[in-house]
Amino acid sequence: MTARSLESGAPARERAASPSLWARIWQNDAPGYLFLLPWLIGFFGLTIGPIISSLYLSFTDFDLLTDPNWVGASNYVRMFTNDPKFLASMRVTMVFVIFSVPLKLAFALAVAMLLNRGMRGLPLYRALFYLPSLLGASVAIAILWRQIFAREGLVNDFLSIFGIVGPSWISTPQYSLWTIIILAVWQFGSPMIIFLAGLRQIPQDMYEAASLDGASKWRQFVKITLPLLTPVVFFNAIIQTIEAFKSFTPAFIISGGTGNPINSTLFYTLYLYQEAFGFFRMGYASALAWVLLALVGLFTAFSFLTSKYWVHYDD
Amino acid sequence: MTDAPAKLTVVGANRLTPTQRRIVSVLMHAALLTVSVFMLYPLLWMLAASFRPENEIFTSASIIPSEWSLDAYVRGWNGLRTGFGTFFTNSFIVSILSVCGNVLACSMAAFAFARLNFRFRSFWFAMMLMTLMLPYQVTLIPQYVLFRQLGWVNTFLPLVVPKFLAADGFFIFLMVQFFRGLPKELDEAAQMDGCSPWRIYWKIIMPLSMPVLATAAIFTFIWTWDDFFGPLIYLSEMKSYTVMLGLRTFTDSTGESDYGGLFAMSVLSLVPIFLFFLFFQRLLIEGIATTGMKR
């Protein structure tokens, strides 16, 4: 119908231009969008849509079974004024992030520096140190950890050689979180590999020049290695911090899903899980998720904003 | 890898005598070996414990069992109402389907981003990078509601379908980096000869990208195999459990009394990952070094 009316009524120039415009769009854009189609469906259906609807749900009392009722900001208000478990879980996650990430990165860098000195057997060591990173996220390793730090576990067996009688580390509130921090630091292999790749990019003649000028190893590290490595440090720190915020399995397995003793391993993600799938307080859990998003977003924005003061780029 | 460090030893040679250098090298190997032993001891200990007779597990911290026994494996395998055979089958099904989905869907998206021109390409690419930073908790509840309404709870679909929709942006990013390194002339020549984009993707780009596709496939397999959270919320009937859920149930029910069986099944659950590590270590390490993957 439209094609016919175009053919009869429109001036010849337009008639020629408009099909070719559409043809051009079809030819230029369609293949790209066709290849992108699965991702686009996923992006809208599994990411953007759910983000918006979880923002909405965070202002409701949704419980999965009945329709959500709008409750305003009361979920958020309750969180910060009347929910000790929220504050406890926030504290646990913060302590975990603040200690596990720097310790893990420091370990990774130290071992990478050692390995980068041209030792024989580098591939073997690299593989051995990487293995825990690969296995570490598994439930099996969390089970192993629970056993290692139990009252009659491996750690106490070892301590008993020196006549020390250790407590049950996982059920003592002061120590339980630290067993999970140790588990995280144990998996320093993958940032170590990234550090190794970064160290190889540093031109060796810089060190030669510096050592000819009599700079000590420590000075070379502080003045050459560290500044040139800051982009890699930055990258590792961002990735590891986001991962640390999301950590769930070890705390779940080690505490049997409870976050005990006295909430000392109640990771934020674990608390969110309990609220959503234990008590079906889906509205409240959505609000918890948005606070987590805000936290991760703030952290990332802060890192990027401050990065220009300490991350050294070549250009 | 070997060139740069060799140079560094030359620098060291200016100051240290050969004997001193040997001492430094011995000390460093000693330090690294000590760290390795400390790190790997728990793994070896678990392996050993799984072969110990039941009464001996907690009596010694040493690695070598006094006698080797497969009892724990037999007990563990049948320790729950549903056997671990079912859990392993389920895990393999989910992991292999996820690998197919990720390799196919992510490479298609990556091909579009790296090789095709279309409107708003850089906008979509930026969106894709944003999703990398997103904590999954934010989409968790609406996704759960969606999959529940579709009647997918207690099936593998919620675990697998997102992979076919390229939900894991890490792999798109990894593949884009690789595709961009392939010579552009290949596509142009093929286009001259009248090749469609689909044929260019399937006949030229994909065959040339085997290393990156293999890396993505292996990491997808390992991450899916290890995944605990997804199965935890979507699978509630024991016959559809994956290995990780089976292990967790084991710890809850009999774990306290039968550590041997629990350890034996834990060891078995790590075997597929360890095999990948053994045979594709180089690919994995290069994959991490070039893109900085999280694990």
Coordinates of C-alpha atoms in Angstrom, one line a residue:
Chain A
M1 CA 0.0 0.0 0.0
T2 CA 2.6 2.5 1.0
A3 CA 5.1 1.4 -1.6
R4 CA 2.5 1.8 -4.3
S5 CA 1.5 5.4 -3.2
L6 CA 5.2 6.3 -3.0
E7 CA 5.8 5.0 -6.5
S8 CA 2.9 7.1 -7.9
G9 CA 3.1 10.3 -5.9
A10 CA 6.6 11.1 -4.6
P11 CA 9.2 12.9 -6.7
A12 CA 11.7 10.7 -8.5
R13 CA 14.6 11.7 -6.3
E14 CA 13.0 10.7 -3.1
R15 CA 11.8 7.6 -4.6
A16 CA 15.3 6.5 -5.4
A17 CA 16.7 7.7 -2.1
S18 CA 14.4 6.2 0.4
P19 CA 14.7 2.5 -0.5
S20 CA 18.4 2.8 -0.7
L21 CA 18.6 4.4 2.7
W22 CA 16.7 1.5 4.2
A23 CA 18.8 -0.9 2.2
R24 CA 21.9 0.8 3.5
I25 CA 20.7 0.6 7.1
W26 CA 19.8 -3.0 6.5
Q27 CA 23.2 -3.7 4.9
N28 CA 25.3 -1.8 7.4
D29 CA 23.6 -2.3 10.8
A30 CA 21.6 -5.5 10.5
P31 CA 24.5 -7.9 10.6
G32 CA 26.0 -6.3 13.7
Y33 CA 22.7 -6.3 15.5
L34 CA 22.0 -9.9 14.4
F35 CA 25.2 -11.1 15.9
L36 CA 24.6 -9.0 19.0
L37 CA 21.0 -10.3 19.3
P38 CA 21.6 -13.0 22.0
W39 CA 23.6 -10.6 24.1
L40 CA 21.0 -7.8 23.6
I41 CA 18.2 -10.1 24.8
G42 CA 20.3 -11.1 27.8
F43 CA 21.2 -7.5 28.5
F44 CA 17.6 -6.3 28.5
G45 CA 16.0 -9.4 29.9
L46 CA 18.5 -10.5 32.5
T47 CA 20.4 -7.2 33.4
I48 CA 18.6 -3.9 32.7
G49 CA 15.1 -5.2 33.3
P50 CA 16.0 -6.9 36.6
I51 CA 18.0 -3.9 37.8
I52 CA 15.0 -1.6 37.3
S53 CA 12.6 -4.0 38.8
S54 CA 14.9 -4.7 41.8
L55 CA 15.0 -0.9 42.4
Y56 CA 11.2 -0.9 42.4
L57 CA 11.0 -4.0 44.7
S58 CA 13.4 -2.4 47.2
F59 CA 10.6 0.1 47.9
T60 CA 8.0 -2.6 48.5
D61 CA 7.3 -5.4 51.0
F62 CA 7.5 -8.1 48.3
D63 CA 7.4 -11.7 49.7
L64 CA 7.3 -13.7 46.5
L65 CA 3.8 -15.1 47.2
T66 CA 1.7 -12.0 47.4
D67 CA 1.8 -8.9 45.2
P68 CA 4.3 -6.2 46.3
N69 CA 2.9 -3.2 48.3
W70 CA 4.7 0.1 48.1
V71 CA 6.2 1.0 51.4
G72 CA 8.3 4.0 50.5
A73 CA 11.8 4.2 51.9
S74 CA 11.0 2.2 55.0
N75 CA 13.3 -0.8 54.0
Y76 CA 16.2 1.6 53.8
V77 CA 15.3 3.4 57.0
R78 CA 14.9 0.1 58.9
M79 CA 18.3 -1.1 57.6
F80 CA 20.2 1.8 59.0
T81 CA 18.2 2.5 62.2
N82 CA 16.7 -0.8 63.3
D83 CA 18.7 -3.8 62.0
P84 CA 21.7 -4.9 64.1
K85 CA 22.2 -7.9 61.7
F86 CA 22.6 -5.5 58.8
L87 CA 25.2 -3.5 60.6
A88 CA 27.0 -6.7 61.7
S89 CA 27.1 -8.0 58.2
M90 CA 28.3 -4.7 56.8
R91 CA 31.1 -4.8 59.4
V92 CA 32.1 -8.3 58.6
T93 CA 32.2 -7.6 54.8
M94 CA 34.2 -4.4 55.3
V95 CA 36.8 -6.1 57.6
F96 CA 37.0 -8.9 55.0
V97 CA 37.6 -6.6 52.1
I98 CA 40.0 -4.3 54.0
F99 CA 42.2 -7.1 55.2
S100 CA 41.9 -9.8 52.6
V101 CA 42.5 -7.7 49.5
P102 CA 45.7 -5.8 50.5
L103 CA 47.2 -9.0 52.1
K104 CA 46.4 -11.0 49.0
L105 CA 47.9 -8.4 46.7
A106 CA 51.0 -8.0 48.9
F107 CA 51.6 -11.7 48.8
A108 CA 51.0 -11.9 45.1
L109 CA 53.5 -9.1 44.4
A110 CA 56.1 -10.4 46.8
V111 CA 56.1 -13.9 45.2
A112 CA 55.9 -12.4 41.7
M113 CA 59.0 -10.3 42.4
L114 CA 60.8 -13.4 43.7
L115 CA 59.8 -15.4 40.6
N116 CA 60.7 -12.7 38.2
R117 CA 64.4 -12.9 39.1
G118 CA 65.1 -15.4 36.4
M119 CA 65.0 -18.5 38.5
R120 CA 65.0 -22.0 37.1
G121 CA 61.8 -23.8 37.5
L122 CA 59.6 -20.7 37.1
P123 CA 56.8 -22.5 35.3
L124 CA 56.6 -25.1 38.0
Y125 CA 56.4 -22.6 40.8
R126 CA 54.0 -20.5 38.9
A127 CA 51.7 -23.5 38.4
L128 CA 52.0 -24.6 42.1
F129 CA 51.1 -21.1 43.4
Y130 CA 48.3 -20.8 40.9
L131 CA 46.6 -24.1 41.8
P132 CA 44.9 -22.9 45.0
S133 CA 43.4 -20.0 43.0
L134 CA 41.9 -22.4 40.6
L135 CA 40.5 -24.8 43.2
G136 CA 39.8 -22.3 46.0
A137 CA 36.3 -21.3 45.0
S138 CA 35.0 -24.8 45.3
V139 CA 32.8 -26.1 48.1
A140 CA 35.3 -28.9 48.6
I141 CA 38.0 -26.4 49.7
A142 CA 35.6 -24.6 52.1
I143 CA 34.9 -28.0 53.6
L144 CA 38.6 -28.7 53.9
W145 CA 39.1 -25.3 55.6
R146 CA 36.4 -26.1 58.1
Q147 CA 38.3 -29.2 59.0
I148 CA 41.7 -27.5 59.1
F149 CA 40.6 -24.9 61.6
A150 CA 38.4 -27.2 63.7
R151 CA 39.3 -28.1 67.3
E152 CA 41.0 -31.3 66.2
G153 CA 42.1 -29.9 62.8
L154 CA 45.3 -29.7 61.0
V155 CA 46.3 -26.3 62.5
N156 CA 45.9 -27.5 66.1
D157 CA 47.8 -30.7 65.3
F158 CA 50.6 -28.5 64.1
L159 CA 50.5 -26.2 67.1
S160 CA 50.5 -29.2 69.5
I161 CA 54.0 -30.0 68.3
F162 CA 55.0 -26.8 70.2
G163 CA 52.8 -27.7 73.1
I164 CA 50.1 -25.2 72.2
V165 CA 46.5 -26.2 72.6
G166 CA 44.6 -24.2 70.0
P167 CA 40.9 -23.4 70.2
S168 CA 38.3 -24.4 67.6
W169 CA 39.2 -21.5 65.3
I170 CA 36.0 -21.6 63.2
S171 CA 33.7 -21.5 66.3
T172 CA 35.5 -18.7 68.1
P173 CA 34.1 -15.3 67.2
Q174 CA 37.4 -13.5 67.3
Y175 CA 39.0 -15.9 64.8
S176 CA 36.3 -17.3 62.6
L177 CA 36.4 -14.4 60.1
W178 CA 40.2 -14.7 59.9
T179 CA 40.0 -18.3 58.8
I180 CA 38.1 -17.0 55.8
I181 CA 40.5 -14.2 55.2
I182 CA 43.4 -16.7 55.2
L183 CA 41.4 -18.8 52.7
A184 CA 41.2 -15.7 50.4
V185 CA 44.9 -14.8 50.8
W186 CA 45.8 -18.4 50.1
Q187 CA 44.3 -17.9 46.6
F188 CA 46.9 -15.2 45.6
G189 CA 47.9 -17.1 42.5
S190 CA 45.9 -15.2 39.9
P191 CA 46.9 -11.6 40.8
M192 CA 50.4 -13.0 41.0
I193 CA 50.2 -14.1 37.4
I194 CA 49.0 -10.7 36.4
F195 CA 51.8 -9.1 38.4
L196 CA 54.3 -11.3 36.7
A197 CA 53.0 -10.3 33.3
G198 CA 53.3 -6.6 34.4
L199 CA 56.8 -7.0 35.7
R200 CA 57.9 -8.4 32.3
Q201 CA 56.8 -5.1 30.7
I202 CA 59.3 -3.1 32.7
P203 CA 62.4 -2.3 30.6
Q204 CA 65.4 -4.0 32.1
D205 CA 67.8 -1.2 31.1
M206 CA 66.1 1.0 33.7
Y207 CA 67.4 -1.3 36.4
E208 CA 70.8 -1.5 34.7
A209 CA 71.1 2.3 34.7
A210 CA 69.9 2.5 38.3
S211 CA 72.3 -0.1 39.6
L212 CA 75.2 1.6 37.7
D213 CA 74.2 4.8 39.6
G214 CA 74.4 2.8 42.8
A215 CA 70.7 2.6 43.6
S216 CA 70.0 -0.1 46.2
K217 CA 67.5 -2.9 45.4
W218 CA 65.0 -1.4 47.7
R219 CA 65.3 2.0 46.1
Q220 CA 65.0 0.4 42.7
F221 CA 61.8 -1.3 43.9
V222 CA 60.3 2.0 45.2
K223 CA 61.4 4.2 42.4
I224 CA 61.1 2.0 39.4
T225 CA 59.1 -1.2 39.9
L226 CA 56.3 0.2 42.0
P227 CA 55.5 3.3 39.9
L228 CA 55.7 1.4 36.6
L229 CA 53.5 -1.4 38.1
T230 CA 50.8 0.9 39.4
P231 CA 48.4 0.3 36.5
V232 CA 48.6 -3.4 37.2
V233 CA 48.2 -2.8 41.0
F234 CA 45.1 -0.6 40.2
F235 CA 43.6 -3.3 38.0
N236 CA 44.2 -6.1 40.5
A237 CA 42.9 -4.0 43.4
I238 CA 39.6 -3.2 41.6
I239 CA 39.0 -6.8 40.4
Q240 CA 39.9 -8.3 43.8
T241 CA 37.8 -5.8 45.8
I242 CA 34.7 -6.4 43.7
E243 CA 35.3 -10.2 44.1
A244 CA 35.7 -9.8 47.8
F245 CA 32.4 -7.9 48.1
K246 CA 30.7 -10.7 46.3
S247 CA 32.2 -13.6 48.3
F248 CA 29.6 -16.0 49.5
T249 CA 30.5 -19.7 49.4
P250 CA 33.3 -20.0 52.0
A251 CA 31.2 -18.2 54.7
F252 CA 28.2 -20.2 53.8
I253 CA 29.9 -23.6 54.0
I254 CA 32.2 -22.8 57.0
S255 CA 29.3 -21.5 59.1
G256 CA 26.8 -24.0 57.8
G257 CA 24.7 -21.1 56.3
T258 CA 24.2 -19.3 59.6
G259 CA 27.0 -16.7 59.7
N260 CA 27.7 -17.7 63.3
P261 CA 29.3 -17.7 65.8
I262 CA 27.5 -14.6 66.9
N263 CA 27.3 -13.3 63.3
S264 CA 31.1 -13.1 63.0
T265 CA 31.0 -14.7 59.5
L266 CA 27.7 -13.2 58.5
F267 CA 29.0 -11.8 55.1
Y268 CA 26.7 -9.2 53.6
T269 CA 25.9 -11.6 50.7
L270 CA 25.0 -14.3 53.2
Y271 CA 22.7 -12.0 55.1
L272 CA 21.1 -11.0 51.8
Y273 CA 20.6 -14.7 50.9
Q274 CA 19.0 -15.4 54.3
E275 CA 16.6 -12.5 53.9
A276 CA 15.7 -13.4 50.3
F277 CA 15.6 -17.2 50.3
G278 CA 15.3 -18.0 54.0
F279 CA 12.6 -15.6 55.1
F280 CA 11.4 -14.6 51.6
R281 CA 11.7 -10.9 52.5
M282 CA 12.4 -10.2 48.8
G283 CA 11.7 -6.4 49.1
Y284 CA 14.1 -6.0 51.9
A285 CA 16.7 -8.1 50.2
S286 CA 16.4 -6.0 47.1
A287 CA 17.1 -2.9 49.2
L288 CA 20.1 -4.7 50.6
A289 CA 21.3 -5.5 47.0
W290 CA 20.9 -1.8 46.1
V291 CA 23.0 -0.7 49.1
L292 CA 25.7 -3.2 48.0
L293 CA 25.5 -1.8 44.4
A294 CA 25.9 1.7 45.8
L295 CA 28.8 0.6 47.9
V296 CA 30.6 -1.1 45.0
G297 CA 29.8 1.8 42.7
L298 CA 31.2 4.3 45.2
F299 CA 34.3 2.3 45.7
T300 CA 34.9 2.0 42.0
A301 CA 34.2 5.7 41.3
F302 CA 36.5 6.7 44.2
S303 CA 39.3 4.4 42.8
F304 CA 39.0 5.8 39.3
L305 CA 38.9 9.4 40.6
T306 CA 41.9 9.0 42.8
S307 CA 43.8 6.9 40.3
K308 CA 45.1 9.9 38.4
Y309 CA 47.1 10.9 41.5
W310 CA 48.8 7.6 42.0
V311 CA 48.5 5.4 38.8
H312 CA 51.4 6.0 36.5
Y313 CA 50.6 5.8 32.8
D314 CA 53.3 6.1 30.1
D315 CA 51.7 8.8 27.9
Chain B
M1 CA 59.7 -15.3 29.3
T2 CA 63.3 -16.4 29.5
D3 CA 65.0 -13.5 27.8
A4 CA 64.3 -10.7 30.3
P5 CA 65.4 -12.5 33.5
A6 CA 68.6 -13.6 31.8
K7 CA 69.6 -10.0 31.4
L8 CA 68.9 -9.3 35.0
T9 CA 71.3 -12.0 36.1
V10 CA 74.0 -10.2 34.1
V11 CA 73.3 -7.1 36.1
G12 CA 73.6 -9.1 39.3
A13 CA 76.9 -10.5 38.0
N14 CA 78.5 -7.1 38.3
R15 CA 78.3 -7.3 42.1
L16 CA 78.2 -10.9 43.2
T17 CA 80.7 -13.6 42.8
P18 CA 79.5 -17.0 41.3
T19 CA 79.5 -18.6 44.8
Q20 CA 77.4 -15.8 46.3
R21 CA 75.0 -16.0 43.4
R22 CA 74.7 -19.7 44.0
I23 CA 73.9 -19.2 47.6
V24 CA 71.3 -16.5 46.8
S25 CA 69.7 -18.9 44.3
V26 CA 69.6 -21.8 46.8
L27 CA 68.1 -19.6 49.5
M28 CA 65.4 -18.4 47.1
H29 CA 64.5 -21.9 46.0
A30 CA 64.4 -22.9 49.7
A31 CA 62.0 -20.0 50.4
L32 CA 59.8 -20.7 47.5
L33 CA 59.7 -24.4 48.2
T34 CA 58.7 -23.8 51.8
V35 CA 55.9 -21.5 50.8
S36 CA 54.7 -24.1 48.2
V37 CA 54.7 -26.9 50.8
F38 CA 52.8 -24.7 53.3
M39 CA 50.3 -23.9 50.6
L40 CA 49.8 -27.3 49.2
Y41 CA 49.9 -29.3 52.4
P42 CA 46.2 -28.9 53.1
L43 CA 45.4 -30.3 49.7
L44 CA 47.7 -33.2 50.0
W45 CA 46.5 -33.9 53.5
M46 CA 42.9 -34.0 52.3
L47 CA 43.9 -36.4 49.5
A48 CA 45.7 -38.6 52.0
A49 CA 42.8 -38.5 54.5
S50 CA 40.4 -39.7 51.8
F51 CA 42.5 -42.9 51.5
R52 CA 42.8 -43.5 55.2
P53 CA 40.9 -46.2 57.1
E54 CA 38.1 -44.4 59.0
N55 CA 39.6 -44.7 62.5
E56 CA 42.9 -43.0 61.4
I57 CA 41.8 -39.7 60.0
F58 CA 42.3 -37.5 63.0
T59 CA 45.1 -39.4 64.6
S60 CA 48.0 -38.0 62.6
A61 CA 48.8 -34.9 60.6
S62 CA 51.2 -36.8 58.4
I63 CA 50.6 -37.3 54.7
I64 CA 51.2 -41.0 54.2
P65 CA 48.4 -43.3 55.5
S66 CA 49.5 -46.4 57.3
E67 CA 47.3 -48.4 54.9
W68 CA 45.5 -47.4 51.8
S69 CA 41.8 -48.0 51.6
L70 CA 39.1 -47.1 49.2
D71 CA 36.3 -47.5 51.8
A72 CA 35.7 -43.8 52.1
Y73 CA 35.0 -43.5 48.4
V74 CA 32.5 -46.3 48.5
R75 CA 30.8 -44.9 51.6
G76 CA 30.8 -41.3 50.2
W77 CA 29.5 -42.3 46.8
N78 CA 26.4 -43.8 48.3
G79 CA 26.3 -41.7 51.4
L80 CA 23.1 -39.8 50.5
R81 CA 19.7 -40.9 49.4
T82 CA 20.7 -40.0 45.8
G83 CA 24.1 -41.3 44.8
F84 CA 27.0 -39.0 43.8
G85 CA 26.8 -40.6 40.3
T86 CA 23.6 -38.6 39.7
F87 CA 25.2 -35.4 41.0
F88 CA 28.3 -35.8 38.8
T89 CA 26.1 -36.5 35.8
N90 CA 24.1 -33.3 36.6
S91 CA 27.2 -31.2 37.0
F92 CA 28.6 -32.5 33.7
I93 CA 25.3 -31.7 31.9
V94 CA 25.1 -28.2 33.3
S95 CA 28.8 -27.4 32.7
I96 CA 28.9 -28.8 29.1
L97 CA 25.7 -26.9 28.1
S98 CA 27.2 -23.8 29.7
V99 CA 30.4 -24.2 27.7
C100 CA 28.4 -24.5 24.4
G101 CA 26.3 -21.4 25.3
N102 CA 29.2 -19.2 26.3
V103 CA 31.4 -20.1 23.4
L104 CA 28.7 -19.6 20.9
A105 CA 26.9 -16.5 22.2
C106 CA 30.0 -14.7 23.5
S107 CA 31.9 -15.2 20.3
M108 CA 29.0 -13.9 18.3
A109 CA 28.8 -10.7 20.4
A110 CA 32.6 -10.4 20.3
F111 CA 32.6 -10.7 16.5
A112 CA 30.0 -7.9 16.3
F113 CA 32.1 -5.7 18.6
A114 CA 35.4 -6.4 17.0
R115 CA 34.7 -6.8 13.3
L116 CA 31.4 -5.3 12.3
N117 CA 30.3 -1.7 12.0
F118 CA 26.9 -0.7 13.2
R119 CA 25.3 2.2 14.9
F120 CA 25.8 2.7 18.6
R121 CA 28.5 0.0 18.7
S122 CA 30.7 1.8 21.2
F123 CA 27.6 2.6 23.3
W124 CA 26.7 -1.1 23.6
F125 CA 30.3 -2.0 24.2
A126 CA 30.5 0.4 27.1
M127 CA 27.2 -1.1 28.5
M128 CA 28.8 -4.5 28.2
L129 CA 31.9 -3.3 30.2
M130 CA 29.6 -1.9 32.8
T131 CA 27.9 -5.3 33.4
L132 CA 31.4 -6.6 34.3
M133 CA 31.3 -4.5 37.5
L134 CA 27.8 -5.3 38.5
P135 CA 27.3 -7.4 41.6
Y136 CA 25.0 -10.2 40.7
Q137 CA 22.8 -9.6 43.8
V138 CA 21.2 -6.6 42.1
T139 CA 19.6 -8.7 39.4
L140 CA 19.2 -11.8 41.5
I141 CA 15.7 -11.5 42.9
P142 CA 13.9 -10.3 39.7
Q143 CA 15.7 -13.0 37.8
Y144 CA 14.5 -15.6 40.3
V145 CA 11.0 -14.3 40.0
L146 CA 11.2 -14.4 36.2
F147 CA 12.5 -17.9 36.1
R148 CA 10.0 -19.0 38.7
Q149 CA 7.1 -17.6 36.6
L150 CA 8.5 -19.4 33.6
G151 CA 8.4 -22.6 35.6
W152 CA 12.1 -23.1 35.3
V153 CA 12.8 -23.6 39.0
N154 CA 14.2 -27.1 39.7
T155 CA 15.4 -27.4 36.1
F156 CA 18.8 -26.6 34.7
L157 CA 17.4 -23.9 32.5
P158 CA 18.1 -20.9 34.9
L159 CA 21.7 -22.1 35.1
V160 CA 22.2 -22.6 31.4
V161 CA 20.0 -20.2 29.4
P162 CA 21.8 -17.1 30.6
K163 CA 25.0 -18.6 29.1
F164 CA 23.3 -18.8 25.7
L165 CA 22.5 -15.1 26.1
A166 CA 26.1 -14.2 26.6
A167 CA 25.5 -13.0 30.2
D168 CA 29.2 -13.4 31.1
G169 CA 30.8 -10.3 29.7
F170 CA 34.3 -11.4 30.7
F171 CA 34.4 -13.8 27.9
I172 CA 33.1 -11.3 25.4
F173 CA 35.9 -9.0 26.4
L174 CA 38.5 -11.7 26.2
M175 CA 37.4 -12.7 22.7
V176 CA 37.1 -9.1 21.5
Q177 CA 40.8 -8.6 22.5
F178 CA 41.7 -11.7 20.5
F179 CA 39.6 -11.0 17.4
R180 CA 41.0 -7.5 17.2
G181 CA 44.5 -9.0 16.8
L182 CA 43.5 -11.0 13.7
P183 CA 44.4 -9.2 10.4
K184 CA 41.6 -7.2 9.1
E185 CA 42.5 -8.1 5.5
L186 CA 41.1 -11.6 6.0
D187 CA 37.6 -10.2 6.4
E188 CA 38.0 -7.6 3.6
A189 CA 39.2 -10.2 1.1
A190 CA 36.4 -12.6 2.0
Q191 CA 33.9 -9.8 1.7
M192 CA 35.2 -9.0 -1.8
D193 CA 34.6 -12.6 -2.7
G194 CA 31.0 -12.2 -1.6
C195 CA 31.2 -13.9 1.8
S196 CA 28.4 -13.1 4.1
P197 CA 29.3 -11.9 7.7
W198 CA 28.0 -15.2 9.0
R199 CA 30.4 -17.2 6.8
I200 CA 33.3 -14.9 7.7
Y201 CA 32.5 -15.5 11.4
W202 CA 32.1 -19.2 11.0
K203 CA 34.7 -20.1 8.4
I204 CA 37.5 -17.6 9.1
I205 CA 37.3 -16.0 12.5
M206 CA 36.3 -19.0 14.6
P207 CA 38.8 -21.5 13.2
L208 CA 41.6 -18.9 13.8
S209 CA 40.5 -18.3 17.3
M210 CA 40.8 -21.8 18.8
P211 CA 43.2 -20.7 21.6
V212 CA 40.8 -18.1 23.0
L213 CA 37.8 -20.3 22.5
A214 CA 39.5 -23.1 24.4
T215 CA 40.4 -20.7 27.2
A216 CA 36.8 -19.5 27.4
A217 CA 35.5 -23.0 27.3
I218 CA 37.8 -24.2 30.1
F219 CA 37.1 -21.3 32.4
T220 CA 33.4 -21.6 31.8
F221 CA 33.5 -25.3 32.6
I222 CA 35.5 -24.7 35.8
W223 CA 33.3 -21.8 37.0
T224 CA 30.1 -23.6 36.3
W225 CA 31.4 -26.8 37.9
D226 CA 32.3 -24.7 41.0
D227 CA 29.2 -22.6 41.0
F228 CA 27.4 -23.0 44.3
F229 CA 25.0 -20.1 44.5
G230 CA 23.1 -20.7 41.3
P231 CA 22.3 -24.4 42.1
L232 CA 21.6 -23.5 45.7
I233 CA 18.7 -21.2 44.9
Y234 CA 17.4 -22.9 41.7
L235 CA 17.7 -26.6 42.5
S236 CA 15.8 -28.0 45.5
E237 CA 15.1 -31.6 44.5
M238 CA 18.0 -33.9 45.3
K239 CA 17.8 -35.8 42.0
S240 CA 18.7 -32.5 40.2
Y241 CA 21.5 -31.5 42.6
T242 CA 25.0 -30.7 41.2
V243 CA 28.1 -32.0 42.9
M244 CA 28.6 -28.8 45.0
L245 CA 25.1 -29.1 46.4
G246 CA 25.6 -32.8 47.1
L247 CA 28.7 -31.9 49.1
R248 CA 26.9 -29.3 51.0
T249 CA 24.1 -31.7 51.9
F250 CA 26.7 -34.3 52.9
T251 CA 28.2 -31.8 55.4
D252 CA 24.8 -31.1 56.8
S253 CA 23.6 -34.7 57.2
T254 CA 26.4 -37.2 57.7
G255 CA 29.5 -34.9 57.4
E256 CA 30.1 -34.7 61.1
S257 CA 30.3 -38.4 61.5
D258 CA 31.8 -39.5 58.2
Y259 CA 34.7 -37.2 57.4
G260 CA 36.3 -39.9 55.3
G261 CA 33.4 -40.1 52.9
L262 CA 33.1 -36.3 52.8
F263 CA 36.8 -35.9 52.0
A264 CA 36.6 -38.6 49.4
M265 CA 33.7 -36.9 47.6
S266 CA 35.5 -33.5 47.9
V267 CA 38.6 -34.9 46.3
L268 CA 36.5 -36.4 43.5
S269 CA 34.8 -33.1 42.9
L270 CA 38.1 -31.4 42.4
V271 CA 39.4 -34.0 39.9
P272 CA 37.9 -32.5 36.7
I273 CA 39.3 -29.1 37.6
F274 CA 42.7 -30.6 38.4
L275 CA 42.8 -32.4 35.1
F276 CA 42.1 -29.1 33.2
F277 CA 44.9 -27.6 35.3
L278 CA 47.3 -30.4 34.4
F279 CA 46.7 -30.4 30.7
F280 CA 45.8 -26.8 29.9
Q281 CA 47.8 -24.9 32.5
R282 CA 49.6 -22.8 29.9
L283 CA 46.4 -21.7 28.2
L284 CA 44.8 -20.8 31.6
I285 CA 47.8 -18.8 32.8
E286 CA 48.1 -17.0 29.5
G287 CA 44.4 -16.3 29.6
I288 CA 44.8 -14.7 33.0
A289 CA 47.9 -12.8 32.2
T290 CA 46.3 -11.1 29.1
T291 CA 42.9 -10.3 30.5
G292 CA 43.3 -10.4 34.2
M293 CA 40.6 -12.7 35.0
K294 CA 39.4 -12.9 38.6
R295 CA 40.5 -16.5 39.2

